[in-house]
Amino acid sequence: MDLGIKGKKALVCASSKGLGLGCARALAEAGVDLVMNARGAEALETAAAAIRAEFGVEVRTVAADITTETGRAAVLEVAQGVDILVNNAGGPPPGLWSDWEREDFIRALDANMLTPIALIKALVPEMMARGWGRVVNITSQSVKAPIPALGLSNAARTGLTGYVAGTSRQVAGKGVTINNLLPGIHATDRATSLDKGVAEAQGISMEEAHARRCASIPAGRYGTADEFGAACAFLCSQHAGFIVGQNILLDGGGVNATL
Ligand code: NAP
């Protein structure tokens, strides 16, 4: 399918690895020029070079922490005028509900709620002025079904979801859509580190932790970054202009709910 976005320009945050990289690759495949970001310069440059070589699009990189004001300023200097924004950052650490203090919540809110909101505020006005734009926020299945050990993530991402629900309906009339993609478990470094935590806590091997988690997913496996990226690229396409303020689960059926 021709996504109709060849020649558009996208900022994909936190995109040297994992789901962000999957989104960057799928957009590049559709002919979109990219601004890619991550903290670590080496992996970022490697990922960018591979995309340039494979898809022939223009890729600019900004090595910066997107959750800080200075990091965002550095990214925005290069990304002003983009047509597409994919919001992403690392997830908060796991723990117990009674452990987290105010500062832990502030860090999680900064990373997974206030950073995407700041980028939306910085980039959507120009999209509205041009009459076309797409924003996709990578959140989590924890928005629909809370994950006990990820209370910081449950809280911050639900806050972003509420903001998007209201905001998306205020900008849709100017041709700009904002939607959320909710990953269930995907085979990335993040999933490996969560599996490691489970293996250590339960005294089992990594293979056993992986097998047990697969058994809890109706699809019987982890998702892939390529599948995730393809869904993101579709939401950024010309065909998705009537999809507004939605929360789309990509979880292999993991969340057991009718709606
Ligand atoms: P990942 O494989 O660990 O990749 C994270 C990417 O983000 C890396 O490129 C990393 O590069 C970059 N990054 C992390 N923190 C950053 C920051 N502060 N500023 C800029 N770049 C940053 O993670 P993932 O699995 O793709 O997960 C992406 C998001 O989806 C996370 O928020 C995660 O919690 C959420 N999620 C993932 C799953 C899953 O199963 N994978 C499920 C539900 C939700 P640097 O480290 O070099 O910065």
mmCIF file of C-alpha atoms and ligand atoms in Angstrom:
data_model
loop_
_atom_site.group_PDB
_atom_site.id
_atom_site.type_symbol
_atom_site.label_atom_id
_atom_site.label_comp_id
_atom_site.label_asym_id
_atom_site.label_seq_id
_atom_site.Cartn_x
_atom_site.Cartn_y
_atom_site.Cartn_z
ATOM 1 C CA MET A 1 0.000 0.000 0.000
ATOM 2 C CA ASP A 2 1.317 3.479 -0.845
ATOM 3 C CA LEU A 3 1.083 5.402 2.426
ATOM 4 C CA GLY A 4 1.113 8.715 0.548
ATOM 5 C CA ILE A 5 3.705 10.369 2.805
ATOM 6 C CA LYS A 6 6.825 10.225 0.615
ATOM 7 C CA GLY A 7 8.825 13.438 1.092
ATOM 8 C CA LYS A 8 7.284 14.283 4.474
ATOM 9 C CA LYS A 9 9.574 14.898 7.437
ATOM 10 C CA ALA A 10 9.316 13.142 10.823
ATOM 11 C CA LEU A 11 10.848 13.433 14.262
ATOM 12 C CA VAL A 12 11.083 10.005 15.884
ATOM 13 C CA CYS A 13 12.200 10.311 19.511
ATOM 14 C CA ALA A 14 14.169 7.578 21.297
ATOM 15 C CA SER A 15 14.741 5.726 18.060
ATOM 16 C CA SER A 16 18.199 4.112 18.032
ATOM 17 C CA LYS A 17 16.722 0.783 19.167
ATOM 18 C CA GLY A 18 13.519 -1.084 19.858
ATOM 19 C CA LEU A 19 10.061 0.246 19.057
ATOM 20 C CA GLY A 20 11.274 3.750 18.156
ATOM 21 C CA LEU A 21 13.697 2.270 15.632
ATOM 22 C CA GLY A 22 10.876 0.122 14.227
ATOM 23 C CA CYS A 23 8.833 3.296 13.666
ATOM 24 C CA ALA A 24 11.780 5.145 12.102
ATOM 25 C CA ARG A 25 12.472 2.276 9.701
ATOM 26 C CA ALA A 26 8.829 1.944 8.621
ATOM 27 C CA LEU A 27 8.514 5.684 8.004
ATOM 28 C CA ALA A 28 11.783 5.656 6.037
ATOM 29 C CA GLU A 29 10.456 2.772 3.950
ATOM 30 C CA ALA A 30 7.481 5.012 3.100
ATOM 31 C CA GLY A 31 9.912 7.697 1.870
ATOM 32 C CA VAL A 32 9.826 9.969 4.930
ATOM 33 C CA ASP A 33 12.955 11.994 5.843
ATOM 34 C CA LEU A 34 13.864 11.620 9.494
ATOM 35 C CA VAL A 35 15.213 13.322 12.563
ATOM 36 C CA MET A 36 16.264 10.508 14.904
ATOM 37 C CA ASN A 37 17.129 10.877 18.565
ATOM 38 C CA ALA A 38 18.583 8.853 21.451
ATOM 39 C CA ARG A 39 21.035 9.577 24.272
ATOM 40 C CA GLY A 40 23.805 7.267 23.090
ATOM 41 C CA ALA A 41 25.466 8.696 19.955
ATOM 42 C CA GLU A 42 27.098 5.483 18.751
ATOM 43 C CA ALA A 43 23.973 3.318 18.446
ATOM 44 C CA LEU A 44 22.088 6.316 17.041
ATOM 45 C CA GLU A 45 24.642 6.891 14.265
ATOM 46 C CA THR A 46 24.710 3.175 13.444
ATOM 47 C CA ALA A 47 20.915 3.048 13.164
ATOM 48 C CA ALA A 48 20.796 6.231 11.080
ATOM 49 C CA ALA A 49 23.501 5.014 8.682
ATOM 50 C CA ALA A 50 21.654 1.709 8.158
ATOM 51 C CA ILE A 51 18.407 3.553 7.350
ATOM 52 C CA ARG A 52 20.114 5.925 4.907
ATOM 53 C CA ALA A 53 21.747 2.980 3.155
ATOM 54 C CA GLU A 54 18.595 0.852 2.993
ATOM 55 C CA PHE A 55 15.936 3.440 2.166
ATOM 56 C CA GLY A 56 17.828 6.409 0.666
ATOM 57 C CA VAL A 57 16.026 9.006 2.789
ATOM 58 C CA GLU A 58 17.634 11.960 4.562
ATOM 59 C CA VAL A 59 18.340 11.224 8.236
ATOM 60 C CA ARG A 60 19.562 13.785 10.750
ATOM 61 C CA THR A 61 20.496 12.735 14.282
ATOM 62 C CA VAL A 62 20.460 14.498 17.638
ATOM 63 C CA ALA A 63 22.082 12.672 20.556
ATOM 64 C CA ALA A 64 20.269 14.090 23.586
ATOM 65 C CA ASP A 65 18.078 13.127 26.524
ATOM 66 C CA ILE A 66 14.601 13.947 25.243
ATOM 67 C CA THR A 67 13.229 14.073 28.803
ATOM 68 C CA THR A 68 15.293 17.168 29.678
ATOM 69 C CA GLU A 69 14.593 20.735 28.641
ATOM 70 C CA THR A 70 18.057 21.160 27.101
ATOM 71 C CA GLY A 71 17.750 17.852 25.254
ATOM 72 C CA ARG A 72 14.386 18.852 23.796
ATOM 73 C CA ALA A 73 15.741 22.271 22.784
ATOM 74 C CA ALA A 74 18.591 20.593 20.876
ATOM 75 C CA VAL A 75 16.174 18.239 19.125
ATOM 76 C CA LEU A 76 13.697 20.987 18.285
ATOM 77 C CA GLU A 77 16.408 23.118 16.717
ATOM 78 C CA VAL A 78 16.754 20.438 14.041
ATOM 79 C CA ALA A 79 13.148 19.229 13.976
ATOM 80 C CA GLN A 80 11.208 22.482 13.558
ATOM 81 C CA GLY A 81 8.756 22.139 10.699
ATOM 82 C CA VAL A 82 8.300 18.360 10.810
ATOM 83 C CA ASP A 83 5.011 16.924 9.527
ATOM 84 C CA ILE A 84 5.108 13.849 11.778
ATOM 85 C CA LEU A 85 6.029 13.476 15.454
ATOM 86 C CA VAL A 86 6.544 10.088 17.114
ATOM 87 C CA ASN A 87 6.858 10.518 20.875
ATOM 88 C CA ASN A 88 8.885 7.912 22.738
ATOM 89 C CA ALA A 89 11.318 7.616 25.663
ATOM 90 C CA GLY A 90 12.534 4.925 27.994
ATOM 91 C CA GLY A 91 9.998 3.565 30.467
ATOM 92 C CA PRO A 92 10.151 4.097 34.248
ATOM 93 C CA PRO A 93 11.754 1.417 36.439
ATOM 94 C CA PRO A 94 9.654 -1.334 38.048
ATOM 95 C CA GLY A 95 9.018 -1.461 41.804
ATOM 96 C CA LEU A 96 6.440 -1.696 44.562
ATOM 97 C CA TRP A 97 3.565 0.776 44.963
ATOM 98 C CA SER A 98 4.671 1.763 48.461
ATOM 99 C CA ASP A 99 8.314 2.476 47.467
ATOM 100 C CA TRP A 100 7.919 5.481 45.213
ATOM 101 C CA GLU A 101 8.402 9.005 46.508
ATOM 102 C CA ARG A 102 7.411 12.325 44.981
ATOM 103 C CA GLU A 103 10.718 12.603 43.081
ATOM 104 C CA ASP A 104 10.177 9.180 41.456
ATOM 105 C CA PHE A 105 6.762 10.304 40.225
ATOM 106 C CA ILE A 106 8.129 13.624 38.979
ATOM 107 C CA ARG A 107 10.803 11.784 36.946
ATOM 108 C CA ALA A 108 8.215 9.421 35.444
ATOM 109 C CA LEU A 109 5.803 12.247 34.673
ATOM 110 C CA ASP A 110 8.607 14.277 33.084
ATOM 111 C CA ALA A 111 9.682 11.386 30.850
ATOM 112 C CA ASN A 112 6.404 9.776 29.843
ATOM 113 C CA MET A 113 3.800 12.558 30.134
ATOM 114 C CA LEU A 114 5.277 16.065 30.157
ATOM 115 C CA THR A 115 7.945 15.427 27.473
ATOM 116 C CA PRO A 116 5.454 14.289 24.802
ATOM 117 C CA ILE A 117 3.145 17.155 25.778
ATOM 118 C CA ALA A 118 6.007 19.669 25.422
ATOM 119 C CA LEU A 119 6.870 18.321 21.964
ATOM 120 C CA ILE A 120 3.220 18.374 20.879
ATOM 121 C CA LYS A 121 2.972 22.002 22.009
ATOM 122 C CA ALA A 122 6.185 22.886 20.162
ATOM 123 C CA LEU A 123 5.431 21.165 16.842
ATOM 124 C CA VAL A 124 1.655 20.882 16.359
ATOM 125 C CA PRO A 125 0.940 24.610 15.837
ATOM 126 C CA GLU A 126 3.013 24.608 12.607
ATOM 127 C CA MET A 127 1.336 21.383 11.467
ATOM 128 C CA MET A 128 -2.052 23.058 12.012
ATOM 129 C CA ALA A 129 -0.917 26.119 10.097
ATOM 130 C CA ARG A 130 0.059 23.871 7.155
ATOM 131 C CA GLY A 131 -3.219 21.906 7.431
ATOM 132 C CA TRP A 132 -1.632 18.466 7.846
ATOM 133 C CA GLY A 133 0.147 16.592 10.627
ATOM 134 C CA ARG A 134 0.420 13.300 12.473
ATOM 135 C CA VAL A 135 1.395 12.611 16.073
ATOM 136 C CA VAL A 136 1.806 9.095 17.434
ATOM 137 C CA ASN A 137 2.647 8.566 21.099
ATOM 138 C CA ILE A 138 4.149 5.256 22.158
ATOM 139 C CA THR A 139 2.491 4.526 25.506
ATOM 140 C CA SER A 140 1.747 1.032 26.878
ATOM 141 C CA GLN A 141 -0.886 -1.638 27.380
ATOM 142 C CA SER A 142 -0.652 -0.532 31.033
ATOM 143 C CA VAL A 143 -3.035 2.298 30.078
ATOM 144 C CA LYS A 144 -5.805 -0.283 29.548
ATOM 145 C CA ALA A 145 -4.728 -2.913 32.081
ATOM 146 C CA PRO A 146 -2.403 -1.762 34.889
ATOM 147 C CA ILE A 147 0.820 -3.719 35.383
ATOM 148 C CA PRO A 148 1.363 -4.056 39.154
ATOM 149 C CA ALA A 149 5.158 -3.607 39.107
ATOM 150 C CA LEU A 150 4.980 -0.629 36.733
ATOM 151 C CA GLY A 151 2.936 1.809 38.831
ATOM 152 C CA LEU A 152 5.036 4.779 37.682
ATOM 153 C CA SER A 153 4.335 3.867 34.055
ATOM 154 C CA ASN A 154 0.624 3.217 34.734
ATOM 155 C CA ALA A 155 0.317 6.679 36.270
ATOM 156 C CA ALA A 156 2.346 8.780 33.821
ATOM 157 C CA ARG A 157 1.006 7.208 30.646
ATOM 158 C CA THR A 158 -2.605 7.468 31.763
ATOM 159 C CA GLY A 159 -2.024 11.178 32.356
ATOM 160 C CA LEU A 160 -0.753 11.578 28.786
ATOM 161 C CA THR A 161 -3.737 9.596 27.502
ATOM 162 C CA GLY A 162 -6.164 12.018 29.142
ATOM 163 C CA TYR A 163 -4.334 14.990 27.634
ATOM 164 C CA VAL A 164 -4.377 13.422 24.170
ATOM 165 C CA ALA A 165 -8.092 12.583 24.418
ATOM 166 C CA GLY A 166 -8.934 16.258 24.865
ATOM 167 C CA THR A 167 -6.253 17.793 22.661
ATOM 168 C CA SER A 168 -6.657 15.534 19.639
ATOM 169 C CA ARG A 169 -10.239 16.715 19.224
ATOM 170 C CA GLN A 170 -9.159 20.349 19.271
ATOM 171 C CA VAL A 171 -6.610 20.004 16.472
ATOM 172 C CA ALA A 172 -8.312 17.459 14.180
ATOM 173 C CA GLY A 173 -10.179 20.201 12.311
ATOM 174 C CA LYS A 174 -6.837 21.515 11.049
ATOM 175 C CA GLY A 175 -5.815 18.161 9.546
ATOM 176 C CA VAL A 176 -3.670 17.043 12.489
ATOM 177 C CA THR A 177 -4.311 13.687 14.136
ATOM 178 C CA ILE A 178 -2.950 12.574 17.513
ATOM 179 C CA ASN A 179 -3.196 8.908 18.490
ATOM 180 C CA ASN A 180 -1.543 6.520 20.928
ATOM 181 C CA LEU A 181 -0.031 3.113 20.186
ATOM 182 C CA LEU A 182 -0.129 0.780 23.185
ATOM 183 C CA PRO A 183 2.555 -1.911 23.030
ATOM 184 C CA GLY A 184 2.113 -5.155 24.850
ATOM 185 C CA ILE A 185 5.259 -7.186 25.222
ATOM 186 C CA HIS A 186 7.674 -6.780 22.296
ATOM 187 C CA ALA A 187 11.073 -8.354 21.760
ATOM 188 C CA THR A 188 13.324 -5.386 22.603
ATOM 189 C CA ASP A 189 16.025 -4.570 25.185
ATOM 190 C CA ARG A 190 13.268 -3.288 27.479
ATOM 191 C CA ALA A 191 11.514 -6.682 27.405
ATOM 192 C CA THR A 192 14.816 -8.437 28.075
ATOM 193 C CA SER A 193 15.456 -6.278 31.129
ATOM 194 C CA LEU A 194 11.911 -6.880 32.441
ATOM 195 C CA ASP A 195 12.382 -10.643 31.902
ATOM 196 C CA LYS A 196 15.680 -10.414 33.778
ATOM 197 C CA GLY A 197 13.889 -8.802 36.739
ATOM 198 C CA VAL A 198 11.266 -11.577 36.761
ATOM 199 C CA ALA A 199 13.936 -14.305 36.469
ATOM 200 C CA GLU A 200 15.887 -12.869 39.407
ATOM 201 C CA ALA A 201 12.802 -12.287 41.566
ATOM 202 C CA GLN A 202 11.410 -15.772 40.947
ATOM 203 C CA GLY A 203 14.730 -17.682 40.847
ATOM 204 C CA ILE A 204 14.103 -18.994 37.317
ATOM 205 C CA SER A 205 16.115 -18.859 34.083
ATOM 206 C CA MET A 206 15.646 -16.154 31.440
ATOM 207 C CA GLU A 207 14.320 -18.830 29.060
ATOM 208 C CA GLU A 208 11.712 -19.868 31.627
ATOM 209 C CA ALA A 209 10.704 -16.230 32.268
ATOM 210 C CA HIS A 210 10.335 -15.729 28.505
ATOM 211 C CA ALA A 211 8.331 -18.963 28.090
ATOM 212 C CA ARG A 212 5.989 -18.066 30.961
ATOM 213 C CA ARG A 213 5.329 -14.633 29.504
ATOM 214 C CA CYS A 214 4.694 -16.098 26.034
ATOM 215 C CA ALA A 215 2.171 -18.458 27.623
ATOM 216 C CA SER A 216 0.248 -15.419 28.943
ATOM 217 C CA ILE A 217 -0.123 -13.936 25.430
ATOM 218 C CA PRO A 218 -2.853 -15.429 23.181
ATOM 219 C CA ALA A 219 -0.576 -15.012 20.129
ATOM 220 C CA GLY A 220 1.980 -17.147 22.000
ATOM 221 C CA ARG A 221 4.943 -14.879 21.259
ATOM 222 C CA TYR A 222 6.401 -11.417 21.705
ATOM 223 C CA GLY A 223 5.633 -8.734 19.117
ATOM 224 C CA THR A 224 8.359 -7.398 16.825
ATOM 225 C CA ALA A 225 9.604 -3.859 16.311
ATOM 226 C CA ASP A 226 8.862 -4.225 12.572
ATOM 227 C CA GLU A 227 5.182 -5.015 13.223
ATOM 228 C CA PHE A 228 4.983 -2.103 15.625
ATOM 229 C CA GLY A 229 6.647 0.252 13.130
ATOM 230 C CA ALA A 230 4.248 -0.751 10.371
ATOM 231 C CA ALA A 231 1.257 0.163 12.558
ATOM 232 C CA CYS A 232 2.886 3.491 13.387
ATOM 233 C CA ALA A 233 3.555 4.273 9.718
ATOM 234 C CA PHE A 234 -0.077 3.506 8.876
ATOM 235 C CA LEU A 235 -1.285 5.919 11.579
ATOM 236 C CA CYS A 236 1.035 8.533 10.024
ATOM 237 C CA SER A 237 -0.269 7.851 6.519
ATOM 238 C CA GLN A 238 -2.744 9.708 4.317
ATOM 239 C CA HIS A 239 -5.208 6.860 4.915
ATOM 240 C CA ALA A 240 -5.439 7.456 8.673
ATOM 241 C CA GLY A 241 -6.752 11.023 8.653
ATOM 242 C CA PHE A 242 -10.093 10.011 10.220
ATOM 243 C CA ILE A 243 -8.472 8.156 13.165
ATOM 244 C CA VAL A 244 -8.470 10.711 15.992
ATOM 245 C CA GLY A 245 -7.608 10.343 19.683
ATOM 246 C CA GLN A 246 -7.530 6.550 19.631
ATOM 247 C CA ASN A 247 -5.620 4.100 21.826
ATOM 248 C CA ILE A 248 -4.592 1.142 19.705
ATOM 249 C CA LEU A 249 -3.355 -1.988 21.430
ATOM 250 C CA LEU A 250 -0.604 -4.065 19.799
ATOM 251 C CA ASP A 251 -0.421 -6.858 22.329
ATOM 252 C CA GLY A 252 -1.098 -10.215 20.685
ATOM 253 C CA GLY A 253 -4.406 -10.316 22.560
ATOM 254 C CA GLY A 254 -2.696 -9.930 25.943
ATOM 255 C CA VAL A 255 -5.267 -7.539 27.398
ATOM 256 C CA ASN A 256 -8.372 -9.647 27.985
ATOM 257 C CA ALA A 257 -11.136 -7.131 27.269
ATOM 258 C CA THR A 258 -14.109 -6.873 24.901
ATOM 259 C CA LEU A 259 -13.525 -3.200 24.040
HETATM 260 P P1 NAP B 1 14.315 -0.095 24.272
HETATM 261 O O1 NAP B 1 14.462 -1.267 23.371
HETATM 262 O O2 NAP B 1 15.011 -0.094 25.585
HETATM 263 O O3 NAP B 1 14.757 1.192 23.408
HETATM 264 C C1 NAP B 1 14.672 2.433 23.973
HETATM 265 C C2 NAP B 1 15.185 3.462 22.969
HETATM 266 O O4 NAP B 1 14.933 4.743 23.504
HETATM 267 C C3 NAP B 1 16.701 3.401 22.749
HETATM 268 O O5 NAP B 1 16.975 3.834 21.444
HETATM 269 C C4 NAP B 1 17.230 4.401 23.777
HETATM 270 O O6 NAP B 1 18.514 4.852 23.422
HETATM 271 C C5 NAP B 1 16.157 5.476 23.672
HETATM 272 N N1 NAP B 1 15.967 6.276 24.874
HETATM 273 C C6 NAP B 1 15.681 5.816 26.121
HETATM 274 N N2 NAP B 1 15.560 6.852 26.966
HETATM 275 C C7 NAP B 1 15.773 7.977 26.229
HETATM 276 C C8 NAP B 1 15.791 9.350 26.541
HETATM 277 N N3 NAP B 1 15.594 9.765 27.795
HETATM 278 N N4 NAP B 1 16.036 10.250 25.559
HETATM 279 C C9 NAP B 1 16.258 9.830 24.297
HETATM 280 N N5 NAP B 1 16.257 8.532 23.935
HETATM 281 C C10 NAP B 1 16.022 7.620 24.904
HETATM 282 O O7 NAP B 1 12.785 0.186 24.631
HETATM 283 P P2 NAP B 1 11.451 -0.254 23.826
HETATM 284 O O8 NAP B 1 11.109 -1.636 24.204
HETATM 285 O O9 NAP B 1 11.592 0.123 22.418
HETATM 286 O O10 NAP B 1 10.368 0.661 24.551
HETATM 287 C C11 NAP B 1 9.990 1.935 24.067
HETATM 288 C C12 NAP B 1 8.891 2.459 24.981
HETATM 289 O O11 NAP B 1 7.773 1.561 24.943
HETATM 290 C C13 NAP B 1 9.316 2.557 26.446
HETATM 291 O O12 NAP B 1 8.736 3.684 27.045
HETATM 292 C C14 NAP B 1 8.737 1.293 27.041
HETATM 293 O O13 NAP B 1 8.486 1.415 28.429
HETATM 294 C C15 NAP B 1 7.441 1.159 26.247
HETATM 295 N N6 NAP B 1 6.921 -0.208 26.241
HETATM 296 C C16 NAP B 1 7.671 -1.223 25.744
HETATM 297 C C17 NAP B 1 7.156 -2.510 25.761
HETATM 298 C C18 NAP B 1 7.963 -3.677 25.240
HETATM 299 O O14 NAP B 1 7.533 -4.826 25.408
HETATM 300 N N7 NAP B 1 9.083 -3.491 24.595
HETATM 301 C C19 NAP B 1 5.880 -2.750 26.288
HETATM 302 C C20 NAP B 1 5.138 -1.694 26.766
HETATM 303 C C21 NAP B 1 5.680 -0.414 26.746
HETATM 304 P P3 NAP B 1 19.524 5.452 24.552
HETATM 305 O O15 NAP B 1 19.474 4.511 25.713
HETATM 306 O O16 NAP B 1 20.847 5.538 23.875
HETATM 307 O O17 NAP B 1 18.973 6.804 24.916
#
